[in-house]
Amino acid sequence: MRKRFTDKVVLITGGGSGIGRATAVRLATEDAKLVLVDISEQGLADAAEEVRKTVSDAEVLTVVADVSEEAGVERYVAETLGAHGRIDAFFNNAGVPPTPRRTEDIRTEEFARNISINLTGVFLGLKHVLKVMREQGHGRVLNTTSLFGIRANGAGSDYHAAKHGVVGLTLNSGVEYGPYGVTVNAIAPGSILTPMMEKHLRSARDNNLEQIDKALDQVPTKRFGRAEEVAATVAFLLSDEALYINAAVVTIDGGRSAKA
């Protein structure tokens, strides 16, 4: 495997599980210097252990932080700069699942929580990392939106609102920071079988198998995606091979968004 991240510092939020953890493992195989951020200390410990099982001499710094709080974001940026002096790539990935109910049944505090993590958390990451990248004259940023940031599912308006907002932040920030040598893109994953997806499927219906079948009916490839498959795309988009991709949203959904 060609190593595209030798001497590159990569910051990943939501690095303790799912797509974030899979991306950390993938980038470690390409020699990245990793900084993993998550609200779960145990998740971070497990992720770092998995990374080092894959690459024994991997360089991994972990930071426990709540991405919805500006002080936490300032801390993970400061700790990254303190350890490495720069941020070459930023996977702005932390998030929580939707409330799988009708709009009228979503409590105001549930809506506020989803917005605070899935949208404000992304904004705060951009606010503090883009300043660093503008000043250093280079950087690759990749936000995580969702299939439901570009389409609608008919439930979970809190999640849809947040993820549509991430698309807006991505497009505008890409236009705004492109002149400074910084690209800002997003991935829009569909049905990726991560722990968060499994939890969402269980909460959506008592009969989990029925809910899985319903979800797969919408996917032309007739299977869930794997976190490792998403990680491969993330690695490309954060690498210098993707220098001319900017202000773009890349779907990773088995063709679901194209289906009528």
Backbone as JSON, one array per atom type, in Angstrom:
{
  "sequence": "MRKRFTDKVVLITGGGSGIGRATAVRLATEDAKLVLVDISEQGLADAAEEVRKTVSDAEVLTVVADVSEEAGVERYVAETLGAHGRIDAFFNNAGVPPTPRRTEDIRTEEFARNISINLTGVFLGLKHVLKVMREQGHGRVLNTTSLFGIRANGAGSDYHAAKHGVVGLTLNSGVEYGPYGVTVNAIAPGSILTPMMEKHLRSARDNNLEQIDKALDQVPTKRFGRAEEVAATVAFLLSDEALYINAAVVTIDGGRSAKA",
  "N": [[0.84, -1.2, 0.0], [0.56, 2.18, -0.9], [1.92, 4.89, 0.93], [0.36, 7.61, 1.91], [0.3, 9.46, 3.93], [2.6, 9.99, 5.35], [4.39, 11.65, 7.81], [2.23, 13.37, 8.11], [-0.18, 15.12, 10.0], [-3.13, 14.11, 11.36], [-6.29, 14.85, 12.45], [-9.03, 13.5, 14.1], [-12.38, 13.56, 14.89], [-14.87, 11.9, 16.87], [-13.47, 9.6, 16.99], [-13.46, 7.31, 18.49], [-15.07, 5.17, 17.79], [-16.9, 3.25, 15.27], [-17.02, 4.74, 12.04], [-15.06, 6.69, 12.45], [-13.13, 5.35, 14.03], [-12.44, 3.24, 12.29], [-11.33, 4.73, 10.23], [-9.12, 5.81, 11.53], [-7.56, 3.49, 11.92], [-7.1, 2.8, 9.23], [-5.65, 5.08, 8.3], [-3.43, 4.95, 9.92], [-2.06, 2.81, 8.81], [-1.02, 4.08, 6.68], [0.9, 5.69, 7.68], [0.13, 8.0, 9.13], [0.22, 10.6, 11.61], [-1.71, 10.44, 14.33], [-4.46, 12.1, 15.89], [-6.93, 11.46, 18.05], [-10.25, 12.16, 18.89], [-12.88, 11.99, 21.21], [-15.94, 11.66, 23.08], [-16.02, 9.55, 24.71], [-13.94, 8.03, 26.91], [-13.22, 5.35, 27.2], [-13.85, 4.38, 24.67], [-11.92, 5.71, 23.14], [-9.59, 4.6, 24.21], [-9.9, 1.94, 23.42], [-9.9, 2.29, 20.65], [-7.32, 3.31, 20.19], [-5.84, 1.1, 20.99], [-6.63, -0.77, 19.05], [-5.59, 0.46, 16.77], [-2.84, 0.3, 17.32], [-2.49, -2.43, 17.42], [-2.71, -2.99, 14.78], [-0.75, -1.37, 13.58], [2.15, -1.36, 15.0], [3.95, 0.63, 15.85], [2.53, 2.96, 15.65], [1.73, 6.44, 15.89], [-0.22, 7.87, 18.2], [-2.35, 10.16, 19.63], [-4.71, 10.76, 22.14], [-7.72, 12.51, 22.94], [-10.09, 13.39, 25.23], [-13.16, 14.85, 24.71], [-16.05, 16.94, 24.47], [-17.62, 17.66, 21.6], [-19.57, 19.54, 21.22], [-19.14, 21.6, 22.9], [-17.44, 24.61, 23.13], [-15.11, 25.01, 24.59], [-14.09, 22.43, 24.81], [-13.48, 21.89, 22.13], [-11.58, 23.85, 21.6], [-9.63, 22.86, 23.29], [-8.93, 20.32, 22.15], [-7.84, 21.16, 19.75], [-5.72, 22.75, 20.65], [-4.17, 20.83, 22.02], [-3.42, 19.2, 19.91], [-1.85, 20.97, 18.38], [0.07, 21.54, 20.28], [1.38, 19.1, 20.46], [2.21, 18.57, 17.85], [2.39, 20.87, 16.27], [1.03, 21.58, 13.99], [-1.86, 21.07, 11.8], [-2.6, 18.9, 9.43], [-4.69, 17.5, 8.21], [-8.19, 17.13, 8.74], [-10.7, 15.26, 10.01], [-13.85, 15.77, 10.5], [-15.98, 14.46, 12.26], [-17.57, 13.5, 14.4], [-20.71, 12.5, 15.82], [-24.26, 12.02, 16.53], [-27.13, 9.76, 16.5], [-30.39, 10.03, 14.8], [-33.57, 11.11, 16.24], [-35.98, 8.8, 15.99], [-38.71, 9.61, 15.22], [-41.88, 11.21, 14.42], [-41.98, 14.72, 13.53], [-43.66, 16.22, 15.24], [-43.54, 14.75, 17.55], [-41.0, 14.86, 18.54], [-39.08, 15.88, 21.2], [-38.31, 19.18, 22.35], [-35.85, 19.44, 23.65], [-34.53, 17.19, 22.69], [-34.27, 17.81, 19.99], [-32.61, 20.06, 20.24], [-30.3, 18.9, 21.34], [-29.42, 17.21, 19.26], [-28.86, 19.07, 17.25], [-26.85, 20.51, 18.57], [-24.68, 18.74, 18.73], [-24.41, 17.46, 16.16], [-24.42, 19.57, 14.35], [-23.62, 22.16, 15.48], [-21.31, 21.2, 16.7], [-19.79, 20.46, 14.45], [-19.52, 22.97, 13.23], [-18.03, 24.35, 15.24], [-15.65, 22.87, 15.21], [-14.79, 23.45, 12.58], [-14.51, 26.24, 12.83], [-12.3, 26.57, 14.59], [-10.26, 24.93, 13.56], [-9.99, 25.67, 10.86], [-8.93, 28.24, 11.02], [-6.32, 27.69, 11.9], [-5.39, 26.21, 9.67], [-5.64, 28.09, 7.6], [-3.72, 29.95, 8.39], [-1.4, 28.4, 8.26], [-1.36, 27.83, 5.6], [-2.25, 25.57, 4.22], [-4.3, 22.61, 4.06], [-6.59, 19.88, 4.63], [-9.95, 19.29, 4.93], [-12.59, 17.29, 6.04], [-15.92, 16.84, 6.42], [-18.52, 15.01, 8.13], [-21.56, 14.4, 6.87], [-24.63, 13.1, 5.93], [-26.6, 10.62, 4.19], [-29.11, 11.56, 4.73], [-28.66, 14.21, 4.86], [-28.89, 15.13, 2.38], [-31.12, 14.02, 1.34], [-34.48, 12.91, 2.23], [-36.0, 11.1, 4.91], [-38.4, 10.85, 6.21], [-38.67, 10.71, 8.92], [-37.2, 11.73, 12.03], [-36.51, 14.58, 12.15], [-34.77, 16.22, 13.58], [-32.19, 15.25, 13.12], [-32.06, 15.39, 10.31], [-32.23, 18.18, 9.93], [-29.84, 19.02, 11.15], [-27.87, 17.65, 9.64], [-28.36, 18.54, 7.02], [-27.58, 21.14, 7.48], [-24.83, 20.77, 7.85], [-24.04, 20.25, 5.24], [-24.43, 22.8, 4.1], [-22.52, 24.28, 5.58], [-20.21, 23.02, 4.66], [-20.14, 23.54, 1.86], [-20.05, 26.38, 1.8], [-17.76, 26.91, 3.37], [-15.78, 25.65, 1.87], [-15.72, 27.26, -0.43], [-15.0, 29.64, 0.78], [-12.46, 29.18, 1.98], [-10.87, 28.01, 0.07], [-9.12, 29.74, -1.44], [-6.95, 29.91, 0.28], [-5.44, 27.66, 0.19], [-6.74, 25.54, 1.34], [-8.93, 22.84, 1.43], [-12.38, 21.94, 1.68], [-14.55, 19.43, 2.2], [-17.26, 16.99, 2.18], [-18.48, 13.83, 3.35], [-21.27, 11.74, 2.62], [-22.55, 9.34, 4.11], [-24.57, 6.38, 3.68], [-26.4, 3.62, 4.51], [-24.52, 2.36, 6.7], [-23.08, -0.16, 8.53], [-22.49, 0.47, 11.48], [-21.81, 0.67, 15.06], [-23.5, 2.79, 15.93], [-25.48, 2.83, 13.94], [-26.58, 0.27, 14.31], [-27.7, 0.57, 16.87], [-29.58, 2.55, 16.33], [-31.29, 1.21, 14.55], [-32.34, -0.72, 16.26], [-33.74, 0.88, 18.07], [-35.64, 2.03, 16.47], [-37.6, 0.19, 15.74], [-39.29, -2.5, 17.37], [-38.93, -4.99, 16.26], [-36.11, -5.88, 15.07], [-35.01, -7.23, 12.84], [-36.96, -6.91, 10.88], [-36.8, -4.15, 10.5], [-34.2, -3.92, 9.5], [-34.48, -5.31, 7.06], [-36.28, -3.58, 5.79], [-34.7, -1.27, 5.53], [-32.66, -2.23, 3.83], [-34.08, -2.75, 1.52], [-34.11, -0.35, 0.2], [-31.62, -0.01, -0.83], [-29.66, -0.3, -3.65], [-27.46, -2.09, -3.88], [-28.11, -4.01, -2.06], [-27.05, -4.54, 0.48], [-25.6, -3.61, 3.62], [-23.16, -1.01, 3.98], [-19.66, -1.12, 4.94], [-17.7, 0.07, 7.65], [-14.99, 0.16, 7.09], [-14.95, 0.43, 4.34], [-15.93, 3.0, 3.99], [-13.86, 4.34, 5.27], [-11.76, 4.0, 3.48], [-12.49, 5.72, 1.39], [-12.51, 8.13, 2.78], [-9.78, 8.34, 3.38], [-8.7, 8.78, 0.83], [-9.93, 11.28, 0.19], [-8.84, 12.95, 2.1], [-6.24, 12.99, 1.38], [-3.4, 14.16, -0.6], [-3.95, 13.44, -3.16], [-6.45, 14.28, -3.72], [-6.52, 16.98, -4.22], [-7.84, 18.79, -5.95], [-10.47, 18.54, -5.43], [-13.05, 20.17, -3.98], [-15.37, 21.78, -1.81], [-17.33, 19.84, -2.11], [-19.77, 17.18, -1.9], [-19.63, 13.9, -1.17], [-21.28, 10.99, -1.85], [-21.72, 7.91, -0.12], [-23.23, 5.31, -0.38], [-24.15, 2.98, -1.59], [-25.67, 3.5, -3.82], [-28.15, 4.36, -3.04], [-29.11, 7.04, -2.85], [-29.55, 7.68, -5.45], [-31.72, 6.29, -6.25], [-35.05, 6.25, -7.35]],
  "CA": [[0.0, 0.0, 0.0], [1.28, 3.46, -0.93], [1.69, 5.62, 2.17], [0.09, 9.0, 1.53], [0.21, 10.34, 5.09], [3.87, 10.05, 6.07], [4.63, 12.96, 8.42], [1.0, 14.18, 8.12], [-0.93, 15.13, 11.26], [-4.55, 13.97, 11.05], [-7.17, 15.0, 13.6], [-10.3, 12.8, 13.84], [-13.36, 13.55, 15.96], [-15.62, 10.66, 16.81], [-12.45, 8.59, 16.68], [-13.52, 6.18, 19.38], [-15.91, 4.06, 17.31], [-17.49, 3.36, 13.95], [-16.26, 5.24, 10.9], [-13.87, 7.38, 12.95], [-12.12, 4.36, 14.43], [-11.98, 2.55, 11.07], [-10.46, 5.66, 9.52], [-7.85, 5.87, 12.27], [-6.79, 2.29, 11.59], [-6.66, 2.91, 7.83], [-4.62, 6.11, 8.14], [-2.22, 4.47, 10.58], [-1.32, 1.97, 7.86], [-0.36, 4.98, 5.73], [1.9, 6.46, 8.44], [-0.36, 9.26, 9.69], [0.31, 10.91, 13.04], [-3.13, 10.54, 14.63], [-5.04, 12.66, 17.1], [-8.3, 10.96, 18.11], [-11.09, 12.88, 19.84], [-14.17, 11.38, 21.44], [-16.45, 11.92, 24.42], [-15.86, 8.3, 25.46], [-12.55, 7.7, 27.22], [-13.03, 3.94, 26.91], [-13.83, 4.24, 23.22], [-10.61, 6.15, 22.67], [-8.59, 3.6, 24.61], [-10.08, 0.77, 22.55], [-9.48, 2.65, 19.3], [-5.85, 3.38, 20.17], [-5.35, -0.27, 21.07], [-6.82, -1.39, 17.74], [-4.62, 1.05, 15.85], [-1.49, -0.22, 17.62], [-2.46, -3.84, 17.03], [-2.54, -2.99, 13.32], [0.56, -0.74, 13.3], [2.69, -1.39, 16.37], [4.64, 1.87, 16.19], [1.7, 4.11, 15.27], [1.75, 7.59, 16.79], [-1.63, 8.17, 18.48], [-2.69, 10.99, 20.78], [-6.16, 10.75, 22.37], [-8.23, 13.66, 23.69], [-11.5, 13.29, 25.58], [-13.78, 16.16, 24.58], [-17.41, 17.07, 23.96], [-17.46, 18.55, 20.45], [-20.6, 20.58, 21.23], [-18.7, 22.66, 23.81], [-16.31, 25.29, 22.51], [-13.89, 24.79, 25.39], [-13.57, 21.12, 24.42], [-12.9, 22.02, 20.8], [-10.33, 24.61, 21.76], [-8.63, 21.99, 23.93], [-8.37, 19.31, 21.25], [-6.98, 21.85, 18.78], [-4.5, 23.17, 21.35], [-3.34, 19.65, 22.3], [-2.84, 18.78, 18.64], [-0.78, 21.91, 18.04], [1.13, 21.37, 21.26], [2.12, 17.87, 20.18], [2.71, 18.46, 16.48], [2.65, 22.18, 15.67], [0.22, 21.84, 12.79], [-2.93, 20.11, 11.49], [-2.61, 18.74, 7.97], [-5.99, 17.02, 7.77], [-9.18, 17.13, 9.82], [-11.94, 14.51, 9.75], [-14.81, 16.4, 11.41], [-16.82, 13.3, 12.06], [-18.37, 13.1, 15.56], [-22.14, 12.72, 15.67], [-25.22, 11.15, 17.21], [-28.18, 9.35, 15.58], [-31.64, 10.78, 14.86], [-34.71, 10.67, 17.03], [-36.77, 8.21, 14.91], [-40.13, 9.88, 15.41], [-42.43, 12.35, 13.68], [-41.57, 16.04, 14.02], [-44.51, 16.65, 16.36], [-43.25, 13.93, 18.72], [-39.62, 15.09, 18.99], [-39.03, 16.88, 22.26], [-37.45, 20.33, 22.04], [-34.5, 19.19, 24.14], [-33.94, 16.21, 21.79], [-33.87, 18.56, 18.8], [-31.47, 20.91, 20.59], [-29.12, 18.06, 21.52], [-28.93, 16.77, 17.96], [-28.25, 20.22, 16.6], [-25.62, 20.92, 19.26], [-23.58, 17.82, 18.43], [-24.25, 17.17, 14.73], [-24.22, 20.79, 13.56], [-22.76, 23.1, 16.19], [-20.01, 20.55, 16.86], [-19.07, 20.57, 13.18], [-19.17, 24.38, 13.08], [-16.94, 24.7, 16.15], [-14.44, 22.27, 14.67], [-14.37, 24.28, 11.44], [-14.09, 27.57, 13.31], [-10.98, 26.58, 15.22], [-9.25, 24.28, 12.72], [-9.77, 26.44, 9.62], [-8.0, 29.34, 11.33], [-4.97, 27.1, 11.89], [-5.03, 25.84, 8.3], [-5.45, 29.32, 6.82], [-2.44, 30.56, 8.77], [-0.28, 27.58, 7.79], [-1.38, 27.85, 4.14], [-2.66, 24.31, 3.61], [-5.1, 21.72, 4.91], [-7.7, 19.11, 4.06], [-11.03, 19.11, 5.89], [-13.68, 16.44, 5.58], [-17.02, 16.76, 7.37], [-19.45, 13.91, 7.93], [-23.0, 14.66, 6.85], [-25.37, 11.84, 5.87], [-27.6, 10.52, 3.12], [-30.25, 12.39, 5.12], [-28.29, 15.6, 4.69], [-29.21, 15.5, 1.0], [-32.42, 13.42, 1.05], [-35.35, 12.86, 3.41], [-36.41, 9.76, 5.3], [-39.75, 10.88, 6.75], [-38.62, 10.7, 10.38], [-35.91, 12.24, 12.52], [-36.25, 15.93, 11.66], [-33.63, 16.81, 14.26], [-30.99, 14.78, 12.41], [-32.1, 15.95, 8.96], [-31.9, 19.6, 10.0], [-28.41, 19.16, 11.45], [-27.03, 17.15, 8.55], [-28.47, 19.5, 5.93], [-26.75, 22.27, 7.86], [-23.43, 20.42, 7.59], [-23.82, 20.46, 3.8], [-24.26, 24.24, 3.9], [-21.21, 24.67, 6.12], [-19.17, 22.48, 3.79], [-20.08, 24.27, 0.59], [-19.61, 27.75, 2.01], [-16.37, 26.95, 3.86], [-14.91, 25.31, 0.76], [-15.57, 28.47, -1.25], [-14.36, 30.69, 1.58], [-11.07, 28.89, 2.34], [-10.12, 27.53, -1.08], [-8.0, 30.63, -1.81], [-5.85, 29.81, 1.24], [-4.82, 26.34, 0.09], [-7.49, 24.64, 2.2], [-10.14, 22.29, 0.82], [-13.4, 21.49, 2.64], [-15.51, 18.54, 1.56], [-18.05, 16.17, 3.1], [-19.01, 12.55, 2.91], [-22.66, 11.5, 2.98], [-22.77, 7.88, 4.18], [-25.92, 5.86, 3.79], [-26.6, 2.55, 5.5], [-23.23, 1.78, 7.09], [-23.38, -0.93, 9.73], [-21.66, 0.86, 12.61], [-22.56, 0.54, 16.31], [-24.56, 3.78, 16.0], [-26.55, 2.36, 13.07], [-27.24, -0.86, 14.96], [-28.51, 1.11, 17.96], [-30.71, 3.25, 15.71], [-32.23, 0.21, 14.03], [-33.03, -1.34, 17.4], [-34.67, 1.83, 18.68], [-36.68, 2.42, 15.52], [-38.66, -0.81, 15.77], [-39.02, -3.63, 18.27], [-38.48, -6.1, 15.42], [-34.9, -5.38, 14.42], [-34.83, -7.86, 11.52], [-37.89, -6.25, 9.97], [-36.27, -2.83, 10.2], [-33.05, -4.11, 8.63], [-34.99, -5.64, 5.74], [-36.85, -2.36, 5.23], [-33.59, -0.4, 5.13], [-31.95, -2.81, 2.69], [-34.94, -2.64, 0.33], [-33.84, 0.93, -0.46], [-30.22, 0.03, -1.27], [-29.49, -1.12, -4.85], [-26.48, -3.16, -3.69], [-28.74, -5.01, -1.18], [-26.28, -4.82, 1.68], [-25.05, -2.46, 4.33], [-21.75, -0.72, 3.8], [-18.78, -1.37, 6.08], [-16.94, 1.25, 8.06], [-13.69, 0.12, 6.4], [-15.15, 0.94, 2.99], [-16.0, 4.45, 4.13], [-12.52, 4.8, 5.64], [-10.94, 4.06, 2.27], [-12.85, 6.95, 0.69], [-12.02, 9.23, 3.61], [-8.32, 8.43, 3.2], [-8.46, 9.44, -0.46], [-10.35, 12.68, 0.21], [-7.92, 13.7, 2.97], [-4.89, 12.92, 0.84], [-3.06, 15.14, -1.64], [-4.51, 13.0, -4.43], [-7.76, 14.92, -3.89], [-6.29, 18.42, -4.09], [-8.75, 19.63, -6.74], [-11.84, 18.32, -4.98], [-13.33, 21.17, -2.96], [-16.78, 22.14, -1.67], [-18.08, 18.72, -2.69], [-20.37, 16.2, -1.0], [-19.45, 12.59, -1.8], [-22.17, 9.99, -1.27], [-21.21, 6.54, 0.05], [-24.54, 4.77, 0.03], [-24.57, 1.85, -2.4], [-26.61, 3.96, -4.85], [-29.48, 4.65, -2.48], [-29.56, 8.4, -3.14], [-29.9, 7.79, -6.88], [-32.9, 5.5, -6.52], [-36.28, 7.06, -7.35]],
  "C": [[0.87, 1.25, 0.0], [0.91, 4.28, 0.29], [1.59, 7.11, 1.89], [0.14, 9.97, 2.69], [1.48, 10.35, 5.93], [4.14, 11.48, 6.51], [3.42, 13.9, 8.37], [0.29, 14.01, 9.46], [-2.42, 15.14, 10.92], [-5.35, 13.94, 12.35], [-8.53, 14.4, 13.25], [-11.2, 12.94, 15.05], [-14.3, 12.36, 15.77], [-14.71, 9.49, 16.52], [-12.53, 7.34, 17.52], [-14.34, 5.0, 18.89], [-16.27, 4.27, 15.85], [-16.55, 3.82, 12.85], [-14.99, 5.95, 11.35], [-12.77, 6.41, 13.33], [-11.57, 3.64, 13.21], [-11.04, 3.43, 10.27], [-9.11, 5.78, 10.21], [-6.97, 4.68, 11.94], [-6.26, 2.39, 10.16], [-5.51, 3.92, 7.68], [-3.32, 5.72, 8.85], [-1.39, 3.6, 9.65], [-0.63, 2.79, 6.79], [0.5, 6.01, 6.44], [1.42, 7.8, 8.99], [0.0, 9.37, 11.16], [-1.11, 11.26, 13.48], [-3.41, 11.27, 15.94], [-6.52, 12.28, 17.08], [-9.06, 11.67, 19.22], [-12.4, 12.14, 19.98], [-14.64, 11.74, 22.84], [-16.26, 10.71, 25.33], [-14.38, 7.99, 25.67], [-12.25, 6.24, 26.89], [-12.98, 3.69, 25.41], [-12.5, 4.63, 22.63], [-9.52, 5.14, 23.0], [-8.67, 2.37, 23.71], [-9.62, 1.07, 21.12], [-7.96, 2.7, 19.2], [-5.24, 1.98, 20.21], [-5.49, -0.98, 19.72], [-5.83, -0.86, 16.72], [-3.24, 0.43, 16.07], [-1.38, -1.72, 17.37], [-2.22, -3.97, 15.53], [-1.17, -2.46, 12.93], [1.23, -0.52, 14.66], [3.35, -0.08, 16.79], [3.85, 3.11, 15.81], [1.77, 5.19, 16.34], [0.31, 8.05, 16.99], [-1.74, 8.99, 19.76], [-4.2, 10.96, 20.92], [-6.55, 11.93, 23.26], [-9.71, 13.43, 23.97], [-12.12, 14.68, 25.53], [-15.21, 16.01, 24.06], [-17.36, 18.09, 22.83], [-18.5, 19.67, 20.43], [-20.24, 21.74, 22.16], [-17.43, 23.3, 23.27], [-15.02, 25.08, 23.28], [-13.26, 23.44, 25.05], [-12.9, 21.16, 23.07], [-11.59, 22.78, 20.86], [-9.24, 23.73, 22.37], [-8.07, 20.98, 22.95], [-7.51, 19.94, 20.16], [-5.66, 22.23, 19.44], [-3.59, 21.97, 21.64], [-2.71, 19.12, 21.03], [-1.67, 19.67, 18.26], [0.39, 21.78, 19.02], [2.0, 20.15, 20.97], [2.83, 17.92, 18.83], [2.98, 19.8, 15.78], [1.84, 22.5, 14.44], [-0.9, 20.81, 12.72], [-3.0, 20.02, 9.97], [-3.97, 18.31, 7.44], [-6.9, 16.87, 8.97], [-10.42, 16.38, 9.35], [-12.93, 14.89, 10.84], [-16.05, 15.51, 11.46], [-17.79, 12.97, 13.2], [-19.85, 13.4, 15.33], [-22.96, 11.74, 16.48], [-26.36, 10.84, 16.24], [-29.44, 10.21, 15.72], [-32.58, 10.29, 15.93], [-35.74, 10.12, 16.03], [-38.27, 8.35, 15.13], [-40.57, 11.03, 14.52], [-42.0, 13.66, 14.33], [-42.37, 16.45, 15.25], [-44.2, 15.91, 17.65], [-41.82, 14.08, 19.23], [-39.63, 16.19, 20.05], [-38.03, 17.98, 21.9], [-36.02, 20.08, 22.49], [-33.78, 18.13, 23.28], [-33.45, 16.9, 20.51], [-32.61, 19.38, 19.1], [-30.2, 20.09, 20.74], [-28.54, 17.62, 20.18], [-28.25, 17.9, 17.21], [-26.91, 20.57, 17.24], [-24.44, 20.03, 18.92], [-23.35, 17.71, 16.93], [-24.02, 18.41, 13.87], [-23.29, 21.78, 14.26], [-21.37, 22.5, 16.4], [-19.16, 20.62, 15.61], [-18.62, 22.02, 12.97], [-17.99, 24.76, 13.97], [-15.61, 24.1, 15.7], [-13.9, 23.08, 13.49], [-13.81, 25.62, 11.92], [-12.65, 27.56, 13.8], [-9.9, 25.91, 14.37], [-8.97, 25.08, 11.45], [-8.85, 27.63, 9.86], [-6.56, 28.85, 11.29], [-4.53, 26.82, 10.46], [-4.82, 27.07, 7.42], [-4.09, 29.92, 7.12], [-1.26, 29.73, 8.29], [-0.25, 27.43, 6.27], [-1.72, 26.54, 3.48], [-3.53, 23.53, 4.6], [-6.21, 21.04, 4.15], [-8.72, 18.89, 5.16], [-12.11, 18.24, 5.26], [-14.72, 16.34, 6.7], [-17.85, 15.51, 7.1], [-20.88, 14.44, 8.0], [-23.66, 13.29, 6.77], [-26.17, 11.81, 4.58], [-28.78, 11.44, 3.43], [-29.87, 13.85, 5.29], [-28.57, 16.08, 3.28], [-30.55, 14.91, 0.54], [-33.25, 13.43, 2.33], [-35.83, 11.43, 3.64], [-37.83, 9.7, 5.82], [-39.82, 10.74, 8.25], [-37.27, 11.26, 10.8], [-35.57, 13.63, 12.02], [-35.07, 16.6, 12.34], [-32.34, 16.49, 13.52], [-30.93, 15.39, 11.0], [-31.69, 17.42, 8.98], [-30.41, 19.8, 10.23], [-27.56, 18.78, 10.25], [-27.17, 17.99, 7.28], [-27.63, 20.74, 6.21], [-25.27, 22.02, 7.63], [-23.1, 20.59, 6.11], [-23.59, 21.94, 3.52], [-22.92, 24.75, 4.41], [-20.08, 24.22, 5.21], [-19.03, 23.3, 2.52], [-19.53, 25.68, 0.79], [-18.15, 27.82, 2.45], [-15.39, 26.57, 2.76], [-14.65, 26.5, -0.15], [-14.75, 29.52, -0.51], [-12.86, 30.45, 1.78], [-10.24, 28.3, 1.2], [-8.95, 28.42, -1.47], [-6.79, 30.53, -0.89], [-5.15, 28.45, 1.2], [-5.5, 25.28, 0.94], [-8.72, 24.14, 1.44], [-11.07, 21.79, 1.93], [-14.44, 20.69, 1.87], [-16.32, 17.8, 2.62], [-18.32, 14.82, 2.48], [-20.44, 12.42, 3.42], [-22.9, 10.0, 3.0], [-24.24, 7.54, 4.24], [-25.99, 4.82, 4.87], [-25.28, 1.83, 5.76], [-23.43, 1.1, 8.44], [-22.33, -0.66, 10.81], [-22.45, 0.6, 13.9], [-23.7, 1.55, 16.43], [-25.75, 3.37, 15.13], [-27.31, 1.2, 13.71], [-28.16, -0.39, 16.09], [-29.75, 1.8, 17.41], [-31.75, 2.27, 15.19], [-33.02, -0.45, 15.16], [-34.07, -0.42, 18.0], [-35.82, 2.19, 17.77], [-37.86, 1.47, 15.54], [-38.31, -1.92, 16.75], [-38.46, -4.81, 17.48], [-37.3, -5.63, 14.58], [-34.74, -5.95, 13.01], [-35.74, -7.22, 10.49], [-37.36, -4.89, 9.54], [-35.05, -2.92, 9.28], [-33.5, -4.42, 7.21], [-35.56, -4.41, 5.04], [-35.75, -1.42, 4.73], [-32.9, -0.93, 3.88], [-32.77, -2.78, 1.41], [-34.64, -1.38, -0.47], [-32.45, 1.01, -1.08], [-30.03, -0.86, -2.49], [-28.5, -2.27, -4.69], [-26.96, -4.25, -2.74], [-27.87, -5.45, -0.01], [-25.91, -3.52, 2.35], [-23.59, -2.26, 3.92], [-20.97, -1.03, 5.07], [-17.98, -0.12, 6.4], [-15.59, 1.31, 7.35], [-13.8, 0.64, 4.97], [-15.24, 2.46, 2.99], [-14.61, 5.01, 4.41], [-11.61, 4.91, 4.43], [-11.21, 5.33, 1.47], [-12.37, 8.17, 1.46], [-10.52, 9.43, 3.41], [-7.99, 9.13, 1.89], [-8.76, 10.94, -0.37], [-9.48, 13.55, 1.11], [-6.5, 13.74, 2.44], [-4.66, 14.0, -0.22], [-3.48, 14.68, -3.03], [-5.82, 13.71, -4.75], [-7.65, 16.45, -3.83], [-7.3, 19.29, -4.83], [-10.21, 19.32, -6.46], [-12.1, 19.27, -3.82], [-14.81, 21.54, -2.99], [-17.69, 21.09, -2.31], [-18.64, 17.83, -1.59], [-20.36, 14.85, -1.72], [-20.34, 11.58, -1.1], [-21.47, 8.63, -1.22], [-22.39, 5.73, 0.55], [-25.04, 3.62, -0.82], [-25.57, 2.22, -3.5], [-27.96, 4.36, -4.33], [-29.99, 6.02, -2.85], [-29.97, 8.59, -4.59], [-31.21, 7.08, -7.21], [-34.16, 6.35, -6.39], [-37.21, 6.6, -6.23]]
}
